PDB file of C-alpha atoms in Angstrom:
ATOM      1  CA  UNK A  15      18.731  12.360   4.079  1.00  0.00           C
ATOM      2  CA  UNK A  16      19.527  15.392   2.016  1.00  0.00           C
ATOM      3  CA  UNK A  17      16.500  16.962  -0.025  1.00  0.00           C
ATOM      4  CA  UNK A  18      16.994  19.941  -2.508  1.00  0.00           C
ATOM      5  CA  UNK A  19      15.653  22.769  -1.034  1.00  0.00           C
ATOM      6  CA  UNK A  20      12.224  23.440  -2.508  1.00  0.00           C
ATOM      7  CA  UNK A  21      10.802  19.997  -2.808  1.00  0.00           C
ATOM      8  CA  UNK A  22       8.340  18.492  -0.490  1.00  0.00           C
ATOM      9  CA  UNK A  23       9.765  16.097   1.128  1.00  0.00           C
ATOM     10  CA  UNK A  24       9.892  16.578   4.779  1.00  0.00           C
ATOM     11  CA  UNK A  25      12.848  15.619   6.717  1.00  0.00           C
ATOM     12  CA  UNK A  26      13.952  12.195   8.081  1.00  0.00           C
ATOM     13  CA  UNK A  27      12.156  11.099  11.549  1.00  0.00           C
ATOM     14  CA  UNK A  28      14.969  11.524  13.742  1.00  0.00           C
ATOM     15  CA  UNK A  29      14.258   8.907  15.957  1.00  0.00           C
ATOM     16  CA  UNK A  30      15.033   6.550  13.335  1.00  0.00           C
ATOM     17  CA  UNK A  31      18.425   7.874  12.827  1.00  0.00           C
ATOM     18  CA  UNK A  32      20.427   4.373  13.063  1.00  0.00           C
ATOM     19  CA  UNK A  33      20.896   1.030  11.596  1.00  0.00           C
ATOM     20  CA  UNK A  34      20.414   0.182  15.634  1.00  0.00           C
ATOM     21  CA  UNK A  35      17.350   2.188  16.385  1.00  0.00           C
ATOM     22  CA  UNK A  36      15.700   1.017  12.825  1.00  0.00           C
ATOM     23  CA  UNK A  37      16.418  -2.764  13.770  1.00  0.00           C
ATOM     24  CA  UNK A  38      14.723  -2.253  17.533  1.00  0.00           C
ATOM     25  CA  UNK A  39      11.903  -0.488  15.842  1.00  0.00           C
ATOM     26  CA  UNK A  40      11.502  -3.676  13.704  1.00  0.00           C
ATOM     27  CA  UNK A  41      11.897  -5.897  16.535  1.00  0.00           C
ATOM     28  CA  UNK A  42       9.529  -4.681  18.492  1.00  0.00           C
ATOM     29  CA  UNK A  43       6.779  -4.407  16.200  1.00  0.00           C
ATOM     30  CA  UNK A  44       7.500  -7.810  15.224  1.00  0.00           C
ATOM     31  CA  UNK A  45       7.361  -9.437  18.827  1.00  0.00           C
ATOM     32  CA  UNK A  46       5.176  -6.690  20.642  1.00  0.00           C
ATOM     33  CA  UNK A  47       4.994  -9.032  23.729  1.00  0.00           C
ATOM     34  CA  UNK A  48       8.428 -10.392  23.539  1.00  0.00           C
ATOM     35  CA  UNK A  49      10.224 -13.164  21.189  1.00  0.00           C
ATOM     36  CA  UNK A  50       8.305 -16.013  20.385  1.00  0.00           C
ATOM     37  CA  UNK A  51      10.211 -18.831  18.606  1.00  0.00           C
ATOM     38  CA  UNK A  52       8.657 -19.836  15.217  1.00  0.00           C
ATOM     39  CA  UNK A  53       9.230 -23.572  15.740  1.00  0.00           C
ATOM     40  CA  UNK A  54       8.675 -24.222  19.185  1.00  0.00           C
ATOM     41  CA  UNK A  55       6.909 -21.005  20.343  1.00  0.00           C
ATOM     42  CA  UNK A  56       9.333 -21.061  23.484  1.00  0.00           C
ATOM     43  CA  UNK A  57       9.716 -17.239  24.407  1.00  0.00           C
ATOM     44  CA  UNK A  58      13.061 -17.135  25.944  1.00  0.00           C
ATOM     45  CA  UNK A  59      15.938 -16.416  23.669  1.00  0.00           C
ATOM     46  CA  UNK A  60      20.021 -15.196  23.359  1.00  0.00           C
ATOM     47  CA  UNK A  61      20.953 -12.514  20.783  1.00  0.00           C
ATOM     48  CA  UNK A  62      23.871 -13.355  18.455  1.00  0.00           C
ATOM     49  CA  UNK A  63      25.449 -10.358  17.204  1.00  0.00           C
ATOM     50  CA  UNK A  64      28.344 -12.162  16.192  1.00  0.00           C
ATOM     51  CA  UNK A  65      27.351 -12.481  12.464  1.00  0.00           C
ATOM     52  CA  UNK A  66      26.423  -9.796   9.870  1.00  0.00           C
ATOM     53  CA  UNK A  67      22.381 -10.225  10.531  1.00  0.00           C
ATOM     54  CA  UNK A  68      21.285 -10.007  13.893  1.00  0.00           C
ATOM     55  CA  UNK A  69      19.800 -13.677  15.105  1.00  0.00           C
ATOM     56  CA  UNK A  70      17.686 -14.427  18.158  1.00  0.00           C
ATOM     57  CA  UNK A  71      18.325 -18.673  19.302  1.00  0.00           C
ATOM     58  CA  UNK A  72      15.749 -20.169  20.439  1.00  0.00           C
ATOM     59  CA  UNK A  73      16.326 -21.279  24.516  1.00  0.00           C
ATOM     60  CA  UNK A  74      14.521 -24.613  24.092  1.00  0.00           C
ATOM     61  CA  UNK A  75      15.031 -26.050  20.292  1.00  0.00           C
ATOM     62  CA  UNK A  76      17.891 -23.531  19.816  1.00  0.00           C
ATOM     63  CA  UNK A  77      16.065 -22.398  16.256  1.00  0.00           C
ATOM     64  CA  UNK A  78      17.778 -19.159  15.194  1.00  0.00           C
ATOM     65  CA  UNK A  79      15.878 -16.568  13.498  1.00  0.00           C
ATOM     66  CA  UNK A  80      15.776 -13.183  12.208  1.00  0.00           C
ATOM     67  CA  UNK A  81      13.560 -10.291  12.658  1.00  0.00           C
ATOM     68  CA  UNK A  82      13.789  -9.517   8.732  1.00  0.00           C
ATOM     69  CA  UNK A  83      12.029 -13.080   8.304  1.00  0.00           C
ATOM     70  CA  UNK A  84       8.569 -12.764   7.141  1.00  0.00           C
ATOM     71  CA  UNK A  85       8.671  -9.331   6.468  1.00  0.00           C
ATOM     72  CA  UNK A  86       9.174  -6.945   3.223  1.00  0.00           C
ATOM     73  CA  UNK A  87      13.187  -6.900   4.248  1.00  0.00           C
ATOM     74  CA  UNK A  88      13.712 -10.474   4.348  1.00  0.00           C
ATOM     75  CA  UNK A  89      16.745 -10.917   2.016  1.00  0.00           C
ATOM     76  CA  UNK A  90      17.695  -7.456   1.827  1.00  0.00           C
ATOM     77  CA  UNK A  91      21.340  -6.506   1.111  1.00  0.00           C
ATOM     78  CA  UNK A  92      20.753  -2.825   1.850  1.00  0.00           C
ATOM     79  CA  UNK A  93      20.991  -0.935   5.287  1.00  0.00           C
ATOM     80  CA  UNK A  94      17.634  -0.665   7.635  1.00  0.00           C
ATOM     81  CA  UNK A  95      18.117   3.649   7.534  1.00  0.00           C
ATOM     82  CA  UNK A  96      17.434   3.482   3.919  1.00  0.00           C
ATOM     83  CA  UNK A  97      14.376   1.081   4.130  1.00  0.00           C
ATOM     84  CA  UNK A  98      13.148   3.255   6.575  1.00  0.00           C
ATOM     85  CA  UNK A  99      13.638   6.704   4.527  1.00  0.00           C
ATOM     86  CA  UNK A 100      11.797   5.215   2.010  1.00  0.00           C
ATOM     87  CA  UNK A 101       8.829   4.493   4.061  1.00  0.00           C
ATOM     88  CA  UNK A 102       8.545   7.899   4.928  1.00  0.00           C
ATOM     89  CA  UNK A 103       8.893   9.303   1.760  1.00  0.00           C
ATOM     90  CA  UNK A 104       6.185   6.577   1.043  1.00  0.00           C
ATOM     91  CA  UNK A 105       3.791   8.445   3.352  1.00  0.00           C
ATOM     92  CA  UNK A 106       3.943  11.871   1.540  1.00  0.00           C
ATOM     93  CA  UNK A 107       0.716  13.358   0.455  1.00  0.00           C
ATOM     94  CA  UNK A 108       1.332  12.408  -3.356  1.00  0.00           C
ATOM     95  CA  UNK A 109       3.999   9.593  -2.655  1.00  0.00           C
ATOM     96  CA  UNK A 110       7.338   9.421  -4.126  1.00  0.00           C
ATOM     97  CA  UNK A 111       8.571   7.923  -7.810  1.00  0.00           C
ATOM     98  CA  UNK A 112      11.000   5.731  -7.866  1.00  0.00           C
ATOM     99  CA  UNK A 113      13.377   7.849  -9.605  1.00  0.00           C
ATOM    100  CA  UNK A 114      13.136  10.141  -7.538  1.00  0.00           C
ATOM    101  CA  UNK A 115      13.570   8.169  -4.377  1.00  0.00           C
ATOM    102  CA  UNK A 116      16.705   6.915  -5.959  1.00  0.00           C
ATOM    103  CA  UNK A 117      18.268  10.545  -5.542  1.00  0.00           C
ATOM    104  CA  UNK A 118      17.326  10.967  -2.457  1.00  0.00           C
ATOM    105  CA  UNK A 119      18.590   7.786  -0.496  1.00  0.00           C
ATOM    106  CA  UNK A 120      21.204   6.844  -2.926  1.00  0.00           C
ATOM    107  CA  UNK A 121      20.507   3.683  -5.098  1.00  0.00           C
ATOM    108  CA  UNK A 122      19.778   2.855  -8.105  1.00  0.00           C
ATOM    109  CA  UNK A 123      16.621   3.246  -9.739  1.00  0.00           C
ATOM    110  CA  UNK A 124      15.707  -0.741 -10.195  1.00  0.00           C
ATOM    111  CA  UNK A 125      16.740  -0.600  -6.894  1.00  0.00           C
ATOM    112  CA  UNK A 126      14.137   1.731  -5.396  1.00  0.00           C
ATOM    113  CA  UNK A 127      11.648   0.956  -7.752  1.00  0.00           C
ATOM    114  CA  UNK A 128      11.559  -2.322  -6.513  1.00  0.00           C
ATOM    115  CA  UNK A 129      11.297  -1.245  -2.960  1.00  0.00           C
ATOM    116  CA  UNK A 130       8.190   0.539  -3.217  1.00  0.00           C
ATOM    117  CA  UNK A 131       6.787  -2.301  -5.144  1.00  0.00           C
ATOM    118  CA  UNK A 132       7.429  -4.383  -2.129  1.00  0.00           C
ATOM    119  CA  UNK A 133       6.188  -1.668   0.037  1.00  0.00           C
ATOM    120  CA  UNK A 134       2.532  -0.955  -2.045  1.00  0.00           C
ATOM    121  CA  UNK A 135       2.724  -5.018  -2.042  1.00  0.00           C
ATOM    122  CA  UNK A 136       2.482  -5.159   2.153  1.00  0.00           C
ATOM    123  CA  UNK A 137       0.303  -2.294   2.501  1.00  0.00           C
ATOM    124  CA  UNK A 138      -2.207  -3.651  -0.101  1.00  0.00           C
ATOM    125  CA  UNK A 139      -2.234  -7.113   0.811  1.00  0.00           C
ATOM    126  CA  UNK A 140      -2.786  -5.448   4.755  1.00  0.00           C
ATOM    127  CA  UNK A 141      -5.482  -3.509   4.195  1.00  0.00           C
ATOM    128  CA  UNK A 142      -7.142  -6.558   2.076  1.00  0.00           C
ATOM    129  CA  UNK A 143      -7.677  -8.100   5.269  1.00  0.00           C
ATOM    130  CA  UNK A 144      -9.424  -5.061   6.400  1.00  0.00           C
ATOM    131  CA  UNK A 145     -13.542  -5.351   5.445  1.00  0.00           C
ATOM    132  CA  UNK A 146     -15.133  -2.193   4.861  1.00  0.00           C
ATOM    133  CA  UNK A 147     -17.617  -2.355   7.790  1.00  0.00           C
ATOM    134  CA  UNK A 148     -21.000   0.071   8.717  1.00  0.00           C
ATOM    135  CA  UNK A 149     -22.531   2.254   6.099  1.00  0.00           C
ATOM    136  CA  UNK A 150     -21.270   1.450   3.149  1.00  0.00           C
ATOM    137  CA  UNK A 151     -21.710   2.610  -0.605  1.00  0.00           C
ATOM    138  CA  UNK A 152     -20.225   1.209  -3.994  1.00  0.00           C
ATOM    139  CA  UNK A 153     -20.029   2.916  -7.103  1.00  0.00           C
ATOM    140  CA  UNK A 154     -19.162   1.379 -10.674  1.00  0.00           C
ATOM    141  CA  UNK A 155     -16.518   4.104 -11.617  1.00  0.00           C
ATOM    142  CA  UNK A 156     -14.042   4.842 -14.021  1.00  0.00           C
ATOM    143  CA  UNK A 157     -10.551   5.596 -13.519  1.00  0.00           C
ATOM    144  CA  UNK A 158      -8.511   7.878 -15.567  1.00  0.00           C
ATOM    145  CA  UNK A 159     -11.830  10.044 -16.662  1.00  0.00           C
ATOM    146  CA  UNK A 160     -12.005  13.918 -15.994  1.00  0.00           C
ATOM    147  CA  UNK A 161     -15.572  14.261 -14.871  1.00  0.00           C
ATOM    148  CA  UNK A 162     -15.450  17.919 -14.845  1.00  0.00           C
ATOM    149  CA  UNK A 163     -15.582  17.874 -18.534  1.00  0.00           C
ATOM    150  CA  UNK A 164     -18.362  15.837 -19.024  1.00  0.00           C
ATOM    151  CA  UNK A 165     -17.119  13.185 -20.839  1.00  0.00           C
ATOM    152  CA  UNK A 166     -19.344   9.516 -20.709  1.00  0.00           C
ATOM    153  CA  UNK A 167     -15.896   7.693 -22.149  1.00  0.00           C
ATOM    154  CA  UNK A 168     -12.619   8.214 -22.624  1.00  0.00           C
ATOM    155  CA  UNK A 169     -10.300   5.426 -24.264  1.00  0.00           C
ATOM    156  CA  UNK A 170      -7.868   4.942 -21.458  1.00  0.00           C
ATOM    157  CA  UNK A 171     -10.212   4.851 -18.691  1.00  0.00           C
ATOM    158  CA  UNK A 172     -10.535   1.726 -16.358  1.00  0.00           C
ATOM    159  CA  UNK A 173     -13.318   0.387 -15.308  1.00  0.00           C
ATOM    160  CA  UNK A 174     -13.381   0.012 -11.662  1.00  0.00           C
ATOM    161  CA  UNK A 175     -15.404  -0.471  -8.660  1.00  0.00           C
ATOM    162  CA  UNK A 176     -14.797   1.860  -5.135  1.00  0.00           C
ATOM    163  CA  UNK A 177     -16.379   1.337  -2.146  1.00  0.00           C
ATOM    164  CA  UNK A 178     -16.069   3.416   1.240  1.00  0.00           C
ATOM    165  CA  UNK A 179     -17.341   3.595   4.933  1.00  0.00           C
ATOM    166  CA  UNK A 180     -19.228   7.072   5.244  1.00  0.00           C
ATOM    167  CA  UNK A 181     -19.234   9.371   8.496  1.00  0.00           C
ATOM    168  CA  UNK A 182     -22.437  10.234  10.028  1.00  0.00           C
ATOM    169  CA  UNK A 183     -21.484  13.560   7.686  1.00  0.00           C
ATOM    170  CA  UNK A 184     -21.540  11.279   4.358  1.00  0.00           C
ATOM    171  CA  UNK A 185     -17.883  11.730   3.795  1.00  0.00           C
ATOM    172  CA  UNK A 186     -15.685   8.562   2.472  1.00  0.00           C
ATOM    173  CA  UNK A 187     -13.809   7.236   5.121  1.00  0.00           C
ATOM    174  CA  UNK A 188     -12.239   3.760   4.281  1.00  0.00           C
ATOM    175  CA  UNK A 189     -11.724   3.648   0.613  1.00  0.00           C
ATOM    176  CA  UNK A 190     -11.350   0.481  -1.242  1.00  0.00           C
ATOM    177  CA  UNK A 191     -10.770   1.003  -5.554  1.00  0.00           C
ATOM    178  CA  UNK A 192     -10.446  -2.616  -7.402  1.00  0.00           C
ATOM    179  CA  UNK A 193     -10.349  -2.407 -11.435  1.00  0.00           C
ATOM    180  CA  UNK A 194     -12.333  -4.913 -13.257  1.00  0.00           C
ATOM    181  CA  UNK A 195     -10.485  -7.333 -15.033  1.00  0.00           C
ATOM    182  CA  UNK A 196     -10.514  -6.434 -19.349  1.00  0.00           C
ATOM    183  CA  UNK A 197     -13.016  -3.649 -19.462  1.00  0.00           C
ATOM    184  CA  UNK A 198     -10.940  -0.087 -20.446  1.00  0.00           C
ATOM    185  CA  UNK A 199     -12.128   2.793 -22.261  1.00  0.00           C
ATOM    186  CA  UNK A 200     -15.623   3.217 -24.184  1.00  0.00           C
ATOM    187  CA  UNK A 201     -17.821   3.775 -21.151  1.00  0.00           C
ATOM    188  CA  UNK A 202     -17.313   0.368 -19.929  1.00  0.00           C
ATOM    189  CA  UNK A 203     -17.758  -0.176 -16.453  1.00  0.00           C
ATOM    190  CA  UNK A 204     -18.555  -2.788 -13.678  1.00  0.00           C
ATOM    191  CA  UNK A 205     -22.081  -4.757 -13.887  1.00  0.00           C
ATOM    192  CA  UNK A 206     -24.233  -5.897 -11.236  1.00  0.00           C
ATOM    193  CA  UNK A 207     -22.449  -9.083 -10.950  1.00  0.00           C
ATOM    194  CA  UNK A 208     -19.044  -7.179 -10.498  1.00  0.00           C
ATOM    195  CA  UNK A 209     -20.885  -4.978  -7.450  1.00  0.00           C
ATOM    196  CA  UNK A 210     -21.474  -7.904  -5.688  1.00  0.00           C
ATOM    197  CA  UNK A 211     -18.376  -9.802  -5.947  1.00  0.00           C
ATOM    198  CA  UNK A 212     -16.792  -6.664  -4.916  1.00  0.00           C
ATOM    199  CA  UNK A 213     -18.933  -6.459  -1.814  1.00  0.00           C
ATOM    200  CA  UNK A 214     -18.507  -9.975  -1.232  1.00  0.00           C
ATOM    201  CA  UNK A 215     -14.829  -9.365  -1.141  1.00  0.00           C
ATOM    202  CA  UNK A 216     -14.175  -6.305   0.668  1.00  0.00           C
ATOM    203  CA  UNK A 217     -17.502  -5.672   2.910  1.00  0.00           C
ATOM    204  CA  UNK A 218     -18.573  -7.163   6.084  1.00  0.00           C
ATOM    205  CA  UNK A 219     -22.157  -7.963   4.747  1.00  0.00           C
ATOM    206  CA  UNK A 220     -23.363  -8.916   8.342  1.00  0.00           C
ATOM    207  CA  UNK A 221     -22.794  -5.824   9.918  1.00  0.00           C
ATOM    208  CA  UNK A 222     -22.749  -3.739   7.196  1.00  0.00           C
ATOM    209  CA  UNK A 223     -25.777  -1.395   5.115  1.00  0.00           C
ATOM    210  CA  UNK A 224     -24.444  -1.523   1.558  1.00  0.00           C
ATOM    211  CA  UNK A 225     -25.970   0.719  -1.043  1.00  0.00           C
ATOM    212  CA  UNK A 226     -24.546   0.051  -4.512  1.00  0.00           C
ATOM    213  CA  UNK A 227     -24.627   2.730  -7.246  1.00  0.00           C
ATOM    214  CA  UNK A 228     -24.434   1.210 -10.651  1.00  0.00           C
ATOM    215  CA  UNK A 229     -25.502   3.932 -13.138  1.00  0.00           C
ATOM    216  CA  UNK A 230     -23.030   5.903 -14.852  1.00  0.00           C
ATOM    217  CA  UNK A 231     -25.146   9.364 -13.837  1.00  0.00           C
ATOM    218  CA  UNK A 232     -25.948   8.420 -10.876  1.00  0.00           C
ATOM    219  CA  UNK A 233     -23.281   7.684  -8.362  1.00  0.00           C
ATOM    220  CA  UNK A 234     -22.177   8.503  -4.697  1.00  0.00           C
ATOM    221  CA  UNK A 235     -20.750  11.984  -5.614  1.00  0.00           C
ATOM    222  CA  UNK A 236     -18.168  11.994  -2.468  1.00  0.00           C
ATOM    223  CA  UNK A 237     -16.908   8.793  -3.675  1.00  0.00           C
ATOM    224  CA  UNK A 238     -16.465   9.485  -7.128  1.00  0.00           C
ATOM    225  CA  UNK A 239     -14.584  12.469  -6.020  1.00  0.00           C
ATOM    226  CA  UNK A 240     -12.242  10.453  -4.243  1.00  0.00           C
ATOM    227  CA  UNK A 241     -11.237   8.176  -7.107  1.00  0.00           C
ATOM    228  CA  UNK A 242     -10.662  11.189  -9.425  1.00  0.00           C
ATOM    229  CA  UNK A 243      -8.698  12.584  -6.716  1.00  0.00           C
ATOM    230  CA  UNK A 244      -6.921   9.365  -6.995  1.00  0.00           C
ATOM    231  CA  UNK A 245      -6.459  10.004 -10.859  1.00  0.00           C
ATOM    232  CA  UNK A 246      -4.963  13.393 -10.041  1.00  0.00           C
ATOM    233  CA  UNK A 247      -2.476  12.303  -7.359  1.00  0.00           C
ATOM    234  CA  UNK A 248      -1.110   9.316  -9.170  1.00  0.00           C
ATOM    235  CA  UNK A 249      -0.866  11.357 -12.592  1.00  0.00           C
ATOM    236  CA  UNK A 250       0.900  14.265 -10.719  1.00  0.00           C
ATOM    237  CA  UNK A 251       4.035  11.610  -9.365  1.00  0.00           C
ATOM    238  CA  UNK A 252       3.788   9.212 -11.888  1.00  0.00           C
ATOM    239  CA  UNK A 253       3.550  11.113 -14.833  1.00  0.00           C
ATOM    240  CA  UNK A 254       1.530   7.700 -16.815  1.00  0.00           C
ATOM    241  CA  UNK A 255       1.015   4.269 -15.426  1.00  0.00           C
ATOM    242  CA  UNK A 256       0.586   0.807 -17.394  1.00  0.00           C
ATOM    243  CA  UNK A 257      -2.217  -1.640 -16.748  1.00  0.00           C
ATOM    244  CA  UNK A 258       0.180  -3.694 -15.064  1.00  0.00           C
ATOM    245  CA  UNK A 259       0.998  -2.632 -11.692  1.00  0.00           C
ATOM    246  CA  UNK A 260      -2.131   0.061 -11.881  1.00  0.00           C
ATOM    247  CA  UNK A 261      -4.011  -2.164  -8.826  1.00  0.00           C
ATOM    248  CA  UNK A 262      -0.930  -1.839  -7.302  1.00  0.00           C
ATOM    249  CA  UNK A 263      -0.813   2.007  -7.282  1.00  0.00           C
ATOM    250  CA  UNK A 264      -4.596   2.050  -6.481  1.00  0.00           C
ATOM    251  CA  UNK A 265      -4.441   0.568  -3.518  1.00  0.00           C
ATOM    252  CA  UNK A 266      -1.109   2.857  -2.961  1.00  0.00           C
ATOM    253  CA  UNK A 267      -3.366   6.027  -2.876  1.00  0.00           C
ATOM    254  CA  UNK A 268      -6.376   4.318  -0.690  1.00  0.00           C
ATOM    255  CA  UNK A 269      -4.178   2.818   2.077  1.00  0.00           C
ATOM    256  CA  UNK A 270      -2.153   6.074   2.466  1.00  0.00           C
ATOM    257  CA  UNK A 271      -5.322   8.270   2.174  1.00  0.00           C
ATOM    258  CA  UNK A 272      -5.965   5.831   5.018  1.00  0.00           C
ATOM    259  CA  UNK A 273      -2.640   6.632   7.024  1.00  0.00           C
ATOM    260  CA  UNK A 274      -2.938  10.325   6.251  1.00  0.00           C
ATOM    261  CA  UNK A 275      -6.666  10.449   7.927  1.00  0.00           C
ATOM    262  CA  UNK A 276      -5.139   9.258  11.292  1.00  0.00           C
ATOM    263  CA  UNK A 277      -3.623  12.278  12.063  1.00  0.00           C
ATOM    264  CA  UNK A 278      -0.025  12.005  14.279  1.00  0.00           C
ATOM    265  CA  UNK A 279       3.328  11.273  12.063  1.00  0.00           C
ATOM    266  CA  UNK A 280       4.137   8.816  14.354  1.00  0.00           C
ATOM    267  CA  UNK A 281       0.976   6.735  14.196  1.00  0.00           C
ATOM    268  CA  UNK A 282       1.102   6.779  10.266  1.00  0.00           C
ATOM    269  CA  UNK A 283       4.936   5.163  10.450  1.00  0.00           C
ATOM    270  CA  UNK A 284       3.926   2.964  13.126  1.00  0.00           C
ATOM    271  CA  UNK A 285       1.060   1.826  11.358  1.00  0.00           C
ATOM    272  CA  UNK A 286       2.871   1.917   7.698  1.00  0.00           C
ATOM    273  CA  UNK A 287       5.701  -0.442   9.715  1.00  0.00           C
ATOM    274  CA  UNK A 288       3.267  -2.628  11.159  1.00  0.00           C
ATOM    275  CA  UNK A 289       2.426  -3.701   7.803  1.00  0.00           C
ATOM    276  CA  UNK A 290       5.796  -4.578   6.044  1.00  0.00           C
ATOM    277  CA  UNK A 291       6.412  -6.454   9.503  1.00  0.00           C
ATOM    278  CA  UNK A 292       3.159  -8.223   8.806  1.00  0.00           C
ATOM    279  CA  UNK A 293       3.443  -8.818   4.947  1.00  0.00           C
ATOM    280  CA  UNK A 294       6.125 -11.434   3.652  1.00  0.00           C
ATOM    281  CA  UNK A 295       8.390  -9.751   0.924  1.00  0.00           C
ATOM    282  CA  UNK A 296       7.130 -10.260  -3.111  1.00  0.00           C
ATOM    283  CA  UNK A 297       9.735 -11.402  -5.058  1.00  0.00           C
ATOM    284  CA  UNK A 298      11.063  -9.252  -8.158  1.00  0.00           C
ATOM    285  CA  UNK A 299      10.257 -12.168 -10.427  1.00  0.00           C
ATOM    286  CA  UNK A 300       6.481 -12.247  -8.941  1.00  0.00           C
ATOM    287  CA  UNK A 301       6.073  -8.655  -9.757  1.00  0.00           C
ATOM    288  CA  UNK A 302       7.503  -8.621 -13.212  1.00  0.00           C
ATOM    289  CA  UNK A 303       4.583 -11.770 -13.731  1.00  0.00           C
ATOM    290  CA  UNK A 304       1.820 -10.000 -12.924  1.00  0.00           C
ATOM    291  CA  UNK A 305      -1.035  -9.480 -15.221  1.00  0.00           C
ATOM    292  CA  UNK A 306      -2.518  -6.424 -17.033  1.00  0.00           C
ATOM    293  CA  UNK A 307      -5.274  -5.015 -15.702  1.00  0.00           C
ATOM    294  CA  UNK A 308      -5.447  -8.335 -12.906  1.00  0.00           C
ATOM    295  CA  UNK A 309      -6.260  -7.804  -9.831  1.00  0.00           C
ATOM    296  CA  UNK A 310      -3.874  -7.316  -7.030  1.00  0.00           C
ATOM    297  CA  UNK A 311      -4.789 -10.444  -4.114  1.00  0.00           C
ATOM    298  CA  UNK A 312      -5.114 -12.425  -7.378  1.00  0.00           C
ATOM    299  CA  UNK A 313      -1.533 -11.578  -9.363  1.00  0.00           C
ATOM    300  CA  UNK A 314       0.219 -11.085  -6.130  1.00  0.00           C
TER     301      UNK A 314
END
């Protein structure tokens, strides 16, 4: 992968440095204990490398599948390397445009535009499985407001609600943002009603303590930091971004926040992989039907 010097994209993991050592990397995170057949569940198989995709047969029922099935590359007529360049451009601090990832690995920009679509897709579907679980606060926020210049409304701000896990320290751990549905600019923000669907959503209100913070001047200051840091990060790649696909980019920033807090390279890809392995592909014509300002579990 060749990067103008300058920029801040790191290099290339060079253990993924193959179409062959990107498809066992798939394969494995796929079947972690070994091939299990989708129709009969046998677990004994044969390769067939005879044909352009690589197919496992089933020993029993002779089903024949492939390790893209189910996954973000199912149907995919480009090569594995450049799927998995793009996932680790993906995991830079700010993330990568699609224009720009079109330099980089070489396609065309509806091309790579739709592959990060289909990569914020898996990892925000993923990590809506995830309940925010222990101490917990909620804040009715806006997105797209500078809070350092005091202003109570802006016209392009989006109402939305965050919630985090804290550490024993206070500090946000797990981040979830969701906009509210039709409530932009002139102060608007979530109600009480909108707190607790929220939590109903994405907290596990058995185990959890969940302190909500509905009041425009008074909120959980460390989150509300995080969701303008949000604001700045998406801004500073993005440039502007529609209502449309803004859930989408949202939950871009929280799940890699998320990746970024576990520390080793190799555990973010592993766990960034794990995902698109986990998460069926969304189709172009799905994406382009989304919404404005809709929630993602619900336009997805």
């Amino acid at each position: 992968m060749e990067v103008n010097k300058g920029t801040e994209l790191q290099p290339f993991s060079s253990r993924y440095n193959s179409e062959q050592a990107c498809m066992e990397a798939l394969i494995a995170m796929k079947w972690r204990s070994g091939f299990v057949c989708p129709r009969c569940a046998h677990t004994r198989c044969s390769r067939l490398t005879s044909r352009h995709i690589l197919l496992f047969e089933c020993g029993k029922c002779k089903h024949q599948t492939s390790p893209l099935v189910g996954t973000i590359f199912e149907g995919t007529h480009l090569p594995l390397l450049k799927w998995f360049e793009a996932l680790e451009l993906f995991l830079l601090p700010d993330g990568i445009s699609a224009r720009r990832l079109s330099q980089v690995i070489e396609v065309t920009y509806k091309t790579a535009w739709l592959m990060l679509h289909k990569i914020r897709h898996a990892a925000g579907e993923f990590d809506a499985r995830e309940l925010l679980c222990g101490d917990v606060k909620v804040n009715s926020d806006q997105y797209g407001r500078n809070p350092s210049r005091c202003q109570f409304s802006h016209p392009y701000a989006s109402a939305v609600v965050a919630g985090c896990t804290v550490t024993e320290s206070g500090e946000p751990e797990q981040v979830k943002i969701r906009l509210v549905p039709h409530k932009r600019g002139d102060g608007q923000r979530a109600n009480r009603h909108e707190l607790v669907a929220f939590i109903n959503a994405h907290v596990d209100v058995r185990t959890s303590a969940v302190q909500s913070f509905p009041l425009a001047y008074r909120l959980y200051v460390p989150l509300r930091k995080v969701v303008r840091e949000a604001w700045e990060s998406l801004k500073s790649t993005y440039i502007a971004l529609g209502l449309k696909h803004l859930q989408a980019y949202l939950s871009e920033y929280t799940v890699r926040r998320s990746l970024r807090r576990l520390g080793a390279e190799e555990t973010m890809r592993r766990k960034l992989l794990q995902m698109c392995v986990a998460i069926p592909a969304i189709s172009y014509r799905r994406l382009i039907a989304r919404q404005p300002n809709q929630p993602l579990a619900a336009a997805a």
